[in-house]
Coordinates of C-alpha atoms in Angstrom, one line a residue:
M1 CA 35.2 51.1 61.1
V2 CA 36.3 50.5 64.7
A3 CA 39.6 52.2 65.5
G4 CA 40.0 51.3 69.2
V5 CA 38.3 49.7 72.1
G6 CA 38.8 50.2 75.8
V7 CA 37.3 48.8 79.0
D8 CA 37.9 49.5 82.7
M9 CA 36.4 48.7 86.1
V10 CA 36.7 50.7 89.4
R11 CA 35.7 49.7 92.9
I12 CA 33.0 52.2 94.1
E13 CA 34.3 52.0 97.6
R14 CA 37.8 53.1 96.5
M15 CA 36.3 56.1 94.7
E16 CA 34.2 57.0 97.8
K17 CA 37.5 57.4 99.7
S18 CA 39.2 59.3 96.9
L19 CA 36.4 61.8 96.7
G20 CA 37.4 63.2 100.2
S21 CA 40.4 64.8 98.6
E22 CA 39.9 68.2 96.9
A23 CA 43.2 67.7 95.0
F24 CA 41.7 64.5 93.5
W25 CA 38.5 66.3 92.4
Q26 CA 40.6 69.0 90.7
R27 CA 43.0 66.7 89.0
V28 CA 40.5 64.1 87.8
F29 CA 37.2 65.8 87.1
G30 CA 36.5 68.8 84.8
A31 CA 34.3 71.7 85.9
E32 CA 31.1 70.5 84.2
E33 CA 31.7 67.0 85.5
R34 CA 32.2 68.2 89.0
A35 CA 29.0 70.2 88.8
F36 CA 27.1 67.1 87.7
L37 CA 28.6 64.9 90.4
E38 CA 28.1 67.4 93.2
K39 CA 24.3 67.5 92.5
L40 CA 24.0 63.7 93.3
S41 CA 23.4 62.1 96.7
P42 CA 26.7 60.8 98.3
A43 CA 25.9 57.1 97.4
R44 CA 25.0 58.0 93.8
R45 CA 28.0 60.4 93.6
A46 CA 30.5 57.7 94.4
A47 CA 29.0 55.2 91.9
S48 CA 28.8 57.8 89.1
A49 CA 32.3 59.1 89.9
A50 CA 33.7 55.6 89.8
A51 CA 32.0 55.0 86.4
N52 CA 33.4 58.3 85.1
F53 CA 36.9 57.4 86.2
A54 CA 36.5 54.0 84.5
A55 CA 35.4 55.8 81.4
K56 CA 38.5 58.0 81.4
E57 CA 40.7 55.0 81.6
A58 CA 38.7 53.1 79.0
F59 CA 39.1 56.1 76.7
L60 CA 42.9 56.2 77.2
K61 CA 43.0 52.5 76.5
A62 CA 40.9 52.8 73.3
C63 CA 43.3 55.6 72.2
G64 CA 46.4 53.5 73.0
K65 CA 47.6 56.1 75.5
G66 CA 48.8 55.6 79.0
L67 CA 47.5 57.5 82.0
G68 CA 49.8 60.3 81.1
G69 CA 48.4 60.6 77.5
F70 CA 45.9 63.3 78.3
S71 CA 44.8 65.3 81.3
L72 CA 42.0 63.3 83.1
A73 CA 40.1 66.5 83.7
D74 CA 40.0 67.1 79.9
I75 CA 38.2 63.7 79.5
Q76 CA 34.9 64.7 81.0
V77 CA 32.0 62.3 81.2
L78 CA 28.5 63.8 81.3
R79 CA 25.0 62.6 81.0
A80 CA 22.4 63.6 78.3
E81 CA 18.8 64.4 79.5
S82 CA 17.9 60.8 78.8
G83 CA 20.6 59.7 81.2
A84 CA 22.9 58.4 78.4
P85 CA 26.6 59.0 79.2
Y86 CA 28.8 60.8 76.7
Y87 CA 32.3 62.2 76.5
A88 CA 32.8 66.0 76.6
L89 CA 36.4 66.2 75.6
R90 CA 38.6 69.3 75.9
G91 CA 42.2 70.3 75.3
A92 CA 44.6 67.7 73.9
A93 CA 42.1 64.9 74.0
A94 CA 39.6 66.8 71.9
A95 CA 42.3 67.8 69.5
W96 CA 43.7 64.3 69.1
L97 CA 40.2 62.9 68.4
A98 CA 39.6 65.6 65.7
E99 CA 43.1 65.2 64.1
N100 CA 42.5 61.5 63.7
G101 CA 38.9 61.9 62.4
L102 CA 37.5 59.7 65.2
H103 CA 34.3 59.6 67.2
V104 CA 34.0 57.9 70.6
S105 CA 31.0 56.1 72.0
L106 CA 30.6 55.2 75.7
S107 CA 28.6 52.7 77.8
L108 CA 28.7 52.7 81.7
S109 CA 27.4 50.2 84.3
H110 CA 27.7 49.6 88.0
E111 CA 26.7 46.6 90.1
G112 CA 27.9 44.8 93.1
G113 CA 30.3 47.5 94.2
L114 CA 32.0 47.9 90.8
A115 CA 31.6 50.5 88.1
A116 CA 32.5 49.6 84.5
A117 CA 33.0 51.6 81.3
F118 CA 33.4 50.5 77.7
A119 CA 34.7 53.0 75.0
V120 CA 34.7 52.5 71.3
L121 CA 36.5 54.7 68.8
D122 CA 35.3 54.8 65.2
R123 CA 36.0 56.8 62.1
A124 CA 33.8 59.9 62.1

C-alpha cells in the first residue's frame, strides 16, 4: 500500500554553483554520499548531486515533512553496483521510517539541464 509520494526537480547549473561551498557539502551530503560524488568527473558530479538533492526533497515531500523535517545529510542517496539509486537513511530519517513500518523506493533522471527524483513510500 502506498503511504506517500514525492517528486522534485533541480537545475543542474544551480547545483554546480552550490558545490563550490564546503559548508553546502557538509550540510547537504552525508559522508558516503560525498565519497561517491567526489569520484565523479565535474560534469557528472553536478548532475548526480542535483539528482541527489532532488531525491532528498522528494523524500521529505513523500513523508509529509518540510525542509526542516530531517537533516539533509541523513538522507543519503547512493548507487548500487548496477547503478540503481537507493536511499541510505541515518538518524531521525531512518528511525521515522522504521517506526512507521515504511519502505522507500527511488527513481532518478536528468535531462536538458534538470535533475528529477521520484520517491514512493510503502508499507514494509
